[in-house]
Tab-separated table of C-alpha atoms in Angstrom:
chain	number	residue	atom	x	y	z
A	1	MET	CA	43.515	90.781	-32.845
A	2	ILE	CA	42.654	91.657	-36.380
A	3	LYS	CA	45.155	89.402	-37.859
A	4	VAL	CA	43.448	86.612	-35.687
A	5	PHE	CA	39.801	87.568	-36.863
A	6	ASN	CA	40.580	86.940	-40.887
A	7	ILE	CA	42.396	83.832	-40.080
A	8	SER	CA	38.824	82.886	-38.339
A	9	LYS	CA	36.680	84.270	-40.821
A	10	ILE	CA	38.611	82.371	-43.903
A	11	ILE	CA	38.137	79.101	-41.710
A	12	ARG	CA	34.671	79.934	-41.645
A	13	LEU	CA	34.246	80.851	-45.539
A	14	VAL	CA	36.796	77.725	-46.316
A	15	LEU	CA	34.753	75.334	-44.559
A	16	PHE	CA	31.038	76.793	-45.648
A	17	ALA	CA	32.788	76.463	-49.406
A	18	ILE	CA	32.788	73.042	-48.448
A	19	LEU	CA	29.954	72.995	-47.175
A	20	ILE	CA	28.537	74.252	-50.419
A	21	LEU	CA	30.163	71.490	-52.255
A	22	LEU	CA	29.649	68.498	-50.502
A	23	ILE	CA	25.500	69.367	-50.783
A	24	ILE	CA	26.135	69.640	-54.785
A	25	ASN	CA	28.987	66.406	-54.996
A	26	THR	CA	25.909	65.060	-53.184
A	27	ILE	CA	22.671	66.392	-55.236
A	28	PHE	CA	25.234	65.236	-58.442
A	29	ILE	CA	25.180	61.651	-56.446
A	30	TYR	CA	22.258	61.574	-56.146
A	31	SER	CA	20.253	62.543	-60.002
A	32	ARG	CA	23.134	60.231	-61.481
A	33	LEU	CA	21.503	57.214	-59.605
A	34	THR	CA	17.969	58.566	-60.100
A	35	VAL	CA	18.915	58.144	-63.762
A	36	GLU	CA	19.870	54.522	-63.246
A	37	VAL	CA	16.715	53.387	-60.757
A	38	VAL	CA	15.143	55.161	-64.140
A	39	ASN	CA	16.348	53.266	-66.656
A	40	GLN	CA	16.531	50.127	-65.751
A	41	LYS	CA	12.954	50.375	-65.291
A	42	LYS	CA	11.439	46.624	-66.652
A	43	LEU	CA	11.070	46.853	-69.715
A	44	LEU	CA	7.922	44.753	-71.412
A	45	PRO	CA	7.344	43.216	-74.721
A	46	ILE	CA	3.268	43.154	-76.235
A	47	TYR	CA	1.181	40.811	-74.718
A	48	CYS	CA	-2.177	42.255	-76.082
A	49	VAL	CA	-3.549	45.347	-77.856
A	50	ASP	CA	-5.659	47.517	-76.533
A	51	ARG	CA	-8.915	47.774	-78.738
A	52	ASP	CA	-12.429	47.152	-79.189
A	53	ASP	CA	-13.290	45.831	-82.862
A	54	LYS	CA	-12.947	42.041	-82.162
A	55	LYS	CA	-9.866	41.333	-84.015
A	56	ILE	CA	-7.248	38.690	-81.857
A	57	ALA	CA	-4.087	37.042	-83.463
A	58	LEU	CA	-3.606	33.731	-82.808
A	59	THR	CA	-0.352	32.028	-83.526
A	60	PHE	CA	1.789	29.467	-83.637
A	61	ASP	CA	4.830	28.542	-82.371
A	62	ALA	CA	7.141	25.918	-84.639
A	63	ALA	CA	10.498	24.363	-83.164
A	64	TRP	CA	10.347	20.828	-82.808
A	65	GLY	CA	7.890	19.435	-85.192
A	66	ASN	CA	5.954	19.657	-88.486
A	67	ASP	CA	3.676	16.771	-89.007
A	68	ASP	CA	0.033	18.542	-88.647
A	69	THR	CA	1.285	22.656	-89.806
A	70	LYS	CA	-0.133	21.713	-92.952
A	71	GLU	CA	-3.957	20.559	-91.148
A	72	LEU	CA	-3.519	23.437	-89.369
A	73	LEU	CA	-3.603	25.407	-92.875
A	74	SER	CA	-6.157	23.462	-94.120
A	75	ILE	CA	-8.518	24.847	-91.099
A	76	LEU	CA	-6.967	27.740	-90.874
A	77	LYS	CA	-8.593	28.556	-94.908
A	78	ARG	CA	-11.693	26.619	-94.179
A	79	PHE	CA	-12.194	29.828	-91.874
A	80	ASN	CA	-10.778	32.489	-93.907
A	81	ALA	CA	-8.164	33.231	-90.882
A	82	LYS	CA	-5.270	34.510	-91.558
A	83	VAL	CA	-2.620	34.025	-88.326
A	84	THR	CA	1.077	34.571	-87.601
A	85	PHE	CA	4.011	31.698	-87.424
A	86	PHE	CA	6.785	32.252	-85.334
A	87	LEU	CA	9.444	30.320	-86.656
A	88	VAL	CA	12.612	29.173	-85.139
A	89	GLY	CA	16.220	29.078	-87.730
A	90	PHE	CA	16.336	25.492	-87.684
A	91	TRP	CA	13.597	24.432	-88.612
A	92	VAL	CA	12.954	27.062	-91.372
A	93	GLU	CA	15.906	25.342	-93.217
A	94	LYS	CA	14.626	21.825	-92.141
A	95	TYR	CA	10.775	23.052	-93.886
A	96	PRO	CA	11.897	25.376	-96.280
A	97	GLU	CA	8.381	24.175	-98.906
A	98	ASP	CA	6.754	24.362	-95.600
A	99	VAL	CA	7.718	28.160	-94.892
A	100	LYS	CA	6.674	29.071	-98.621
A	101	ASN	CA	3.295	27.267	-98.244
A	102	ILE	CA	2.534	29.365	-94.766
A	103	PHE	CA	3.711	32.759	-96.698
A	104	SER	CA	1.689	31.863	-99.645
A	105	GLN	CA	-2.069	31.257	-97.773
A	106	GLY	CA	-1.545	34.654	-96.694
A	107	HIS	CA	-0.067	33.724	-92.908
A	108	GLU	CA	2.380	36.250	-91.331
A	109	ILE	CA	6.034	34.495	-90.147
A	110	GLY	CA	7.514	36.094	-88.026
A	111	SER	CA	10.945	35.023	-85.295
A	112	HIS	CA	11.240	32.513	-82.821
A	113	SER	CA	15.151	33.295	-82.966
A	114	ASP	CA	18.070	31.009	-84.025
A	115	LYS	CA	18.271	28.164	-81.744
A	116	HIS	CA	15.821	28.695	-79.482
A	117	PHE	CA	17.592	29.850	-76.845
A	118	HIS	CA	16.761	31.355	-73.471
A	119	MET	CA	17.323	35.149	-74.055
A	120	SER	CA	17.934	35.941	-71.481
A	121	ARG	CA	21.437	34.707	-71.193
A	122	LEU	CA	22.456	35.684	-74.116
A	123	SER	CA	25.326	38.997	-74.422
A	124	GLU	CA	23.548	41.886	-76.411
A	125	ALA	CA	25.899	40.579	-79.575
A	126	GLU	CA	25.016	36.819	-79.081
A	127	ILE	CA	21.217	38.698	-79.436
A	128	ILE	CA	21.905	39.896	-82.638
A	129	ARG	CA	23.772	37.025	-84.588
A	130	ASP	CA	21.003	35.209	-83.512
A	131	ILE	CA	18.723	36.781	-84.764
A	132	LYS	CA	20.004	38.162	-87.898
A	133	SER	CA	20.719	34.380	-88.436
A	134	CYS	CA	17.260	33.172	-88.517
A	135	GLU	CA	16.174	36.321	-90.036
A	136	GLU	CA	18.679	35.522	-92.886
A	137	LYS	CA	17.181	32.336	-93.179
A	138	ILE	CA	13.572	32.890	-93.678
A	139	MET	CA	14.676	35.463	-96.041
A	140	ARG	CA	15.840	33.488	-98.768
A	141	ILE	CA	12.785	31.999	-98.505
A	142	ILE	CA	10.134	34.145	-98.696
A	143	HIS	CA	12.386	37.649	-99.748
A	144	LYS	CA	10.538	39.865	-96.587
A	145	ARG	CA	12.218	40.225	-93.347
A	146	PRO	CA	10.034	39.634	-90.688
A	147	VAL	CA	9.136	42.242	-88.266
A	148	VAL	CA	7.685	40.226	-84.682
A	149	PHE	CA	9.804	38.427	-82.265
A	150	ARG	CA	8.577	35.780	-79.945
A	151	PRO	CA	11.127	35.148	-77.441
A	152	PRO	CA	11.877	31.336	-76.955
A	153	TYR	CA	9.873	30.092	-73.576
A	154	GLY	CA	8.800	33.923	-72.991
A	155	ASP	CA	11.707	34.332	-71.571
A	156	TYR	CA	13.299	38.027	-72.407
A	157	ASN	CA	14.841	41.069	-70.321
A	158	ASN	CA	15.844	44.929	-71.042
A	159	THR	CA	18.653	43.907	-73.098
A	160	LEU	CA	16.518	41.899	-75.704
A	161	ILE	CA	13.495	44.190	-75.586
A	162	ARG	CA	16.245	46.859	-76.464
A	163	THR	CA	18.540	45.449	-78.871
A	164	LEU	CA	14.838	43.739	-80.857
A	165	SER	CA	13.735	46.870	-80.976
A	166	SER	CA	16.832	48.543	-82.659
A	167	LEU	CA	16.956	46.352	-84.799
A	168	GLY	CA	13.583	47.039	-85.996
A	169	TYR	CA	11.310	43.976	-84.177
A	170	TYR	CA	7.948	44.169	-81.936
A	171	VAL	CA	8.524	42.247	-79.336
A	172	ILE	CA	5.745	39.536	-78.933
A	173	GLN	CA	4.357	37.671	-75.375
A	174	TRP	CA	0.700	35.735	-75.480
A	175	ASP	CA	-2.362	37.252	-73.035
A	176	VAL	CA	-4.373	33.400	-73.653
A	177	ASP	CA	-1.874	30.377	-73.837
A	178	SER	CA	-3.594	27.753	-74.671
A	179	LEU	CA	-1.425	24.987	-73.003
A	180	ASP	CA	-1.847	22.528	-75.497
A	181	TRP	CA	2.157	21.751	-75.604
A	182	LYS	CA	0.586	19.636	-72.180
A	183	ASP	CA	-0.589	17.570	-74.368
A	184	LEU	CA	-5.037	18.688	-72.981
A	185	SER	CA	-7.737	17.313	-74.799
A	186	ALA	CA	-9.139	19.240	-77.776
A	187	GLN	CA	-11.496	20.097	-75.493
A	188	GLU	CA	-9.806	21.160	-72.555
A	189	ILE	CA	-7.962	23.460	-74.720
A	190	ALA	CA	-11.179	24.511	-76.845
A	191	GLN	CA	-12.585	26.272	-73.730
A	192	ARG	CA	-9.092	27.333	-71.617
A	193	VAL	CA	-9.079	30.155	-75.506
A	194	LEU	CA	-12.670	30.325	-75.513
A	195	LYS	CA	-12.651	31.726	-72.160
A	196	ARG	CA	-10.015	34.047	-72.022
A	197	VAL	CA	-9.987	35.429	-75.141
A	198	LYS	CA	-11.545	39.330	-75.699
A	199	SER	CA	-10.441	41.829	-78.459
A	200	GLY	CA	-6.999	42.149	-78.952
A	201	SER	CA	-6.106	39.148	-77.428
A	202	ILE	CA	-3.125	37.515	-78.502
A	203	VAL	CA	-3.292	33.949	-78.373
A	204	LEU	CA	-0.048	30.927	-77.994
A	205	PHE	CA	-0.303	27.326	-79.935
A	206	HIS	CA	2.053	25.201	-81.806
A	207	ASN	CA	2.306	23.982	-84.776
A	208	ASN	CA	3.012	20.786	-83.395
A	209	ALA	CA	1.657	19.847	-79.925
A	210	LYS	CA	-1.271	16.722	-79.698
A	211	ASN	CA	-4.488	17.936	-80.231
A	212	THR	CA	-4.361	21.560	-81.697
A	213	LYS	CA	-5.431	20.610	-84.942
A	214	TYR	CA	-8.496	19.278	-83.040
A	215	ALA	CA	-9.498	22.097	-80.722
A	216	LEU	CA	-8.368	24.924	-83.621
A	217	PRO	CA	-11.650	24.190	-85.573
A	218	ILE	CA	-14.043	23.754	-82.129
A	219	ILE	CA	-12.558	27.179	-81.214
A	220	LEU	CA	-12.609	28.812	-84.571
A	221	SER	CA	-16.339	28.091	-85.309
A	222	SER	CA	-17.306	29.308	-82.115
A	223	LEU	CA	-14.918	32.852	-81.834
A	224	SER	CA	-16.639	33.472	-85.292
A	225	LYS	CA	-19.764	33.330	-84.229
A	226	GLN	CA	-19.576	35.595	-81.462
A	227	GLY	CA	-17.960	38.419	-84.310
A	228	TYR	CA	-13.927	37.714	-84.077
A	229	GLN	CA	-11.803	38.419	-86.799
A	230	PHE	CA	-8.880	36.055	-86.871
A	231	VAL	CA	-5.929	38.651	-87.993
A	232	THR	CA	-2.028	38.797	-88.024
A	233	VAL	CA	0.430	40.412	-85.573
A	234	SER	CA	1.321	42.678	-87.474
A	235	GLU	CA	-2.292	43.270	-88.225
A	236	LEU	CA	-3.716	43.488	-85.124
A	237	ILE	CA	-0.835	45.666	-82.630
A	238	TYR	CA	-0.247	48.934	-83.276
A	239	LYS	CA	3.148	50.429	-85.424
A	240	ASP	CA	3.575	54.186	-83.835
A	241	GLY	CA	2.413	56.178	-81.718
A	242	TYR	CA	1.230	53.738	-78.606
A	243	TYR	CA	2.967	53.252	-75.257
A	244	ILE	CA	2.356	49.165	-73.824
A	245	ASP	CA	1.080	49.655	-69.836
A	246	HIS	CA	2.203	47.685	-66.869
A	247	GLN	CA	0.777	44.655	-67.734
A	248	GLY	CA	2.082	44.659	-71.201
A	249	VAL	CA	-0.846	45.820	-73.267
A	250	GLN	CA	0.234	48.012	-75.811
A	251	ARG	CA	-2.033	51.025	-75.732
A	252	LYS	CA	-3.277	53.558	-78.397
A	253	ILE	CA	-1.680	57.437	-77.143
A	254	VAL	CA	-4.434	59.487	-77.360
A	255	ARG	CA	-3.746	63.491	-77.588
């Protein structure tokens, strides 16, 4: 009887130990899954900035043409507006004098990739090669490294944002789309922008859209009268002590 009792007790202890191990293993697996879910949280670029000082950033993407760049610069100078031009690498190679001219007039030059690919389709290594190639082309001309990046087509994923951040870039989208690339009339472009812009807005234009050069004076004149200041993206955004909320609004951390 004693032997039977001991064997029964041993079996119960073994089963209890197995149960404890199963519980520990379940907790471990759940913890790993939880970490993975957290790590897969959707990362966002900066769409606009939470600020109330009536500063906004006008931006121009340049990839396919150059007919209107000089006229745009002339208009910006007339209104004392500083903006950011996001340049594609092959545009930089094709129009080096215009790159110099943009920079010499006090505007910011950002990267718009080297080849204008859909960046979410690239691996981390491919992203780095593309960004570095565009960066080198810009630096050869203006001797200053860009620190803001706009993904072509507004296409991004977590890999892109993490990679760009590791390279020292801020990934920038927009909260006001002029839709100038759709060949809207100057009045339609102006109405879209004026209706949507607010303090901290980032406005998207293209340097070679059909009617941007006609809409720009209307927009600058109206917003100037409303007390808005036109600054570069780097001047608009917070460089540290910030977070980006679920809508892509960059906000200052209040301590």
